Tab-separated table of C-alpha atoms and ligand atoms in Angstrom:
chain	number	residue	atom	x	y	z
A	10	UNK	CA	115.651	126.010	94.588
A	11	UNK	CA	114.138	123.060	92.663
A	12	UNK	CA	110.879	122.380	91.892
A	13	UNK	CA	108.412	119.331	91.584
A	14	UNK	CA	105.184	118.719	91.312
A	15	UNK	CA	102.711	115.614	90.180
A	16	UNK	CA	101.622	114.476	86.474
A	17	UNK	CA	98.538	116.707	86.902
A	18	UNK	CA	100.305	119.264	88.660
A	19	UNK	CA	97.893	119.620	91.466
A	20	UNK	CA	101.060	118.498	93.928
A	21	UNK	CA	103.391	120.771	93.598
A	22	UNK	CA	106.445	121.556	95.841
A	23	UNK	CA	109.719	122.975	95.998
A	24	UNK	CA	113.056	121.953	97.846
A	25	UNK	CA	115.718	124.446	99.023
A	26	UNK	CA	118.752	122.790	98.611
A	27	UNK	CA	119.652	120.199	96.040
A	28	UNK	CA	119.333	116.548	97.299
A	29	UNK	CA	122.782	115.138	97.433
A	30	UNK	CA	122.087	111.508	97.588
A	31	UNK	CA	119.924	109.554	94.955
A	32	UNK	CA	119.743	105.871	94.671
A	33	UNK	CA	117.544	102.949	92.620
A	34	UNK	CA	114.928	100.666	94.478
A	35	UNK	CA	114.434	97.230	93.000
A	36	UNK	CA	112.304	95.713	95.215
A	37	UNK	CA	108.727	94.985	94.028
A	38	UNK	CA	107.187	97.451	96.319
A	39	UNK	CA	109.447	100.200	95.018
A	40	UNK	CA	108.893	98.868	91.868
A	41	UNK	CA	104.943	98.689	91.557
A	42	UNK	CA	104.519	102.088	93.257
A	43	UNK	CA	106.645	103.923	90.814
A	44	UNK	CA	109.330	105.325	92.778
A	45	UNK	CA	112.423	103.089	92.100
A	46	UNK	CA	115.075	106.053	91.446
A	47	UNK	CA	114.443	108.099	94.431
A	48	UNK	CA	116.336	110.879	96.217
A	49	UNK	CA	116.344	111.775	99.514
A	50	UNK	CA	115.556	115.174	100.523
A	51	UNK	CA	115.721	117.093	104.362
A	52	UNK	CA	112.369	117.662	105.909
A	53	UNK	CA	113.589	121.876	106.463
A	54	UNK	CA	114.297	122.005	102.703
A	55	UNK	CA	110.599	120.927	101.398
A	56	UNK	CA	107.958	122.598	101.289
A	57	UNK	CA	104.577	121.789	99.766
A	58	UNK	CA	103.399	124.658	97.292
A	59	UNK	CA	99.589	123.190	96.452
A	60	UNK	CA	98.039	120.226	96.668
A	61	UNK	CA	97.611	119.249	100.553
A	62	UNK	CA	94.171	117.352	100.172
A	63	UNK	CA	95.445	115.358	97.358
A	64	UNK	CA	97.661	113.749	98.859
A	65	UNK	CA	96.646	110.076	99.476
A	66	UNK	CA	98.557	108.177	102.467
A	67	UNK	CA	99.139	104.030	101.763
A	68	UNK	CA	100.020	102.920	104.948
A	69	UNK	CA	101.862	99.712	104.694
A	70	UNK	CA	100.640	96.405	105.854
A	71	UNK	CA	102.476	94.659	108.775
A	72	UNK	CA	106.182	93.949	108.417
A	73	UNK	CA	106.625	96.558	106.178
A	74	UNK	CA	106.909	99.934	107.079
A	75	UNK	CA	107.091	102.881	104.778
A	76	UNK	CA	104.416	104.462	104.187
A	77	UNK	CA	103.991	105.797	101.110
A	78	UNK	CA	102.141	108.619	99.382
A	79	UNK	CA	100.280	109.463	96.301
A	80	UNK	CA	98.479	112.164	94.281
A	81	UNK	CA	94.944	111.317	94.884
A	82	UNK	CA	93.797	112.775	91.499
A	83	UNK	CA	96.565	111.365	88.738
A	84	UNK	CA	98.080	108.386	90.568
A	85	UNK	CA	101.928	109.774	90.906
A	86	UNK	CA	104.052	108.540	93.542
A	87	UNK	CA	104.932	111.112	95.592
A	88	UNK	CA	107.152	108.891	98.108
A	89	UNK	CA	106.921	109.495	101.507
A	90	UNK	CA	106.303	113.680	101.264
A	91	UNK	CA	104.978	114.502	105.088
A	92	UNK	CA	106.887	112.136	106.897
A	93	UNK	CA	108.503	112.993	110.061
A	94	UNK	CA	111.516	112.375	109.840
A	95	UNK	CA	114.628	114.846	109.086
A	96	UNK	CA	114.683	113.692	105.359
A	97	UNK	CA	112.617	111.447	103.652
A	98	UNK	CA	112.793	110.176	99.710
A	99	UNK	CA	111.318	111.546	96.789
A	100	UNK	CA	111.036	110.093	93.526
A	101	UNK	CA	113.529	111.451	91.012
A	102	UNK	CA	110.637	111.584	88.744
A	103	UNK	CA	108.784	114.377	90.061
A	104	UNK	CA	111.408	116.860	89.457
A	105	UNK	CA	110.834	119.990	87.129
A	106	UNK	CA	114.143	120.848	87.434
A	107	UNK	CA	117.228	119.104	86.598
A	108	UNK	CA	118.881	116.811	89.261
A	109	UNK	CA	122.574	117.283	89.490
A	110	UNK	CA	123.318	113.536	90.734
A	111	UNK	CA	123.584	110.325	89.280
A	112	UNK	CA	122.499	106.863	91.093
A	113	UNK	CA	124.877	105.964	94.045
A	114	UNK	CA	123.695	102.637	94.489
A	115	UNK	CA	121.059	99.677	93.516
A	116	UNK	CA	119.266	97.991	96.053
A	117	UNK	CA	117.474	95.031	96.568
A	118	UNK	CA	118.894	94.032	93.575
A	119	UNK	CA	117.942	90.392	94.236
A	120	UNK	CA	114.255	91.104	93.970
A	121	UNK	CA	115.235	92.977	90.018
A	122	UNK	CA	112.870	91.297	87.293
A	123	UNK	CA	115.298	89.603	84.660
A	124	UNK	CA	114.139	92.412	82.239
A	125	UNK	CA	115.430	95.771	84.465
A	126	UNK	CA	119.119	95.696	83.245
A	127	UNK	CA	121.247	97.867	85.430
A	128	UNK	CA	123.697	100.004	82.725
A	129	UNK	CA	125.801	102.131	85.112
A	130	UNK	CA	128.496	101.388	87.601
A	131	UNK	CA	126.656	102.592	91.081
A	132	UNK	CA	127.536	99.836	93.562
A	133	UNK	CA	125.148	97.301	93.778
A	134	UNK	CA	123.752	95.942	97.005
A	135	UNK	CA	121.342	92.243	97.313
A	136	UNK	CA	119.107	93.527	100.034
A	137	UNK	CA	119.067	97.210	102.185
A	138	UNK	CA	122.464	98.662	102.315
A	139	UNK	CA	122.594	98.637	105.495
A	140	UNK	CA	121.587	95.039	106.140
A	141	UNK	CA	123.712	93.989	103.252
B	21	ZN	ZN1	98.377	114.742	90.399
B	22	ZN	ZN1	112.108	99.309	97.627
């Protein structure tokens, strides 16, 4: 079992099994929210310890559609924690405990400020994956 949990600790959960797939955000939304190194962890797996109330929902504006959330009290990103789906990503960040994974891929990697230098060999991809 790992654990995480916001800067001030009042968000705090824990996650069954290990993640098994973490990858790097460079667009600016990623970017500005703090969540650019992300994993993605299954909905059955999580499970909030403390901290319900504080978490703050930012539901995107049109054309975009993530939402994404946040600890209400110290700002952390918590990604999108509560969503429906059967996994949803976390920010690497908020890990306690060590993640046993390195970055698969970059994304969006067109949208990188000329100061982010990318110094591993994960596959890089312009846009989404996917759409890539
Ligand atoms: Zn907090
Ligand atoms: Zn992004």
């Amino acid at each position: 079992m790992l654990e995480g949990s916001c800067c001030c600790k009042a968000v705090r959960f824990t996650v069954s099994e290990p993640p098994e797939m973490m990858a790097t955000c460079h667009c600016s939304r990623c970017r500005k929210v703090g969540m650019s190194t992300f994993v993605f962890v299954k909905s059955d797996a999580f499970s909030l310890v403390d901290g319900h109330s504080q978490i703050s929902v930012y539901e995107p504006e049109e054309s975009f559609r993530y939402r994404r959330t946040f600890c209400s009290r110290c700002g952390t990103s918590l990604g999108e924690i509560g969503s429906s789906g059967d996994s949803f990503p976390v920010p690497a960040n908020c890990f306690d405990d060590p993640l046993n994974l390195k970055v698969r891929f970059h994304e969006f990697v067109r949208e990188k400020p000329e100061w982010a230098v990318i110094c591993d060999d994960a596959k890089q991809f312009e846009g989404h994956p996917v759409a890539s």
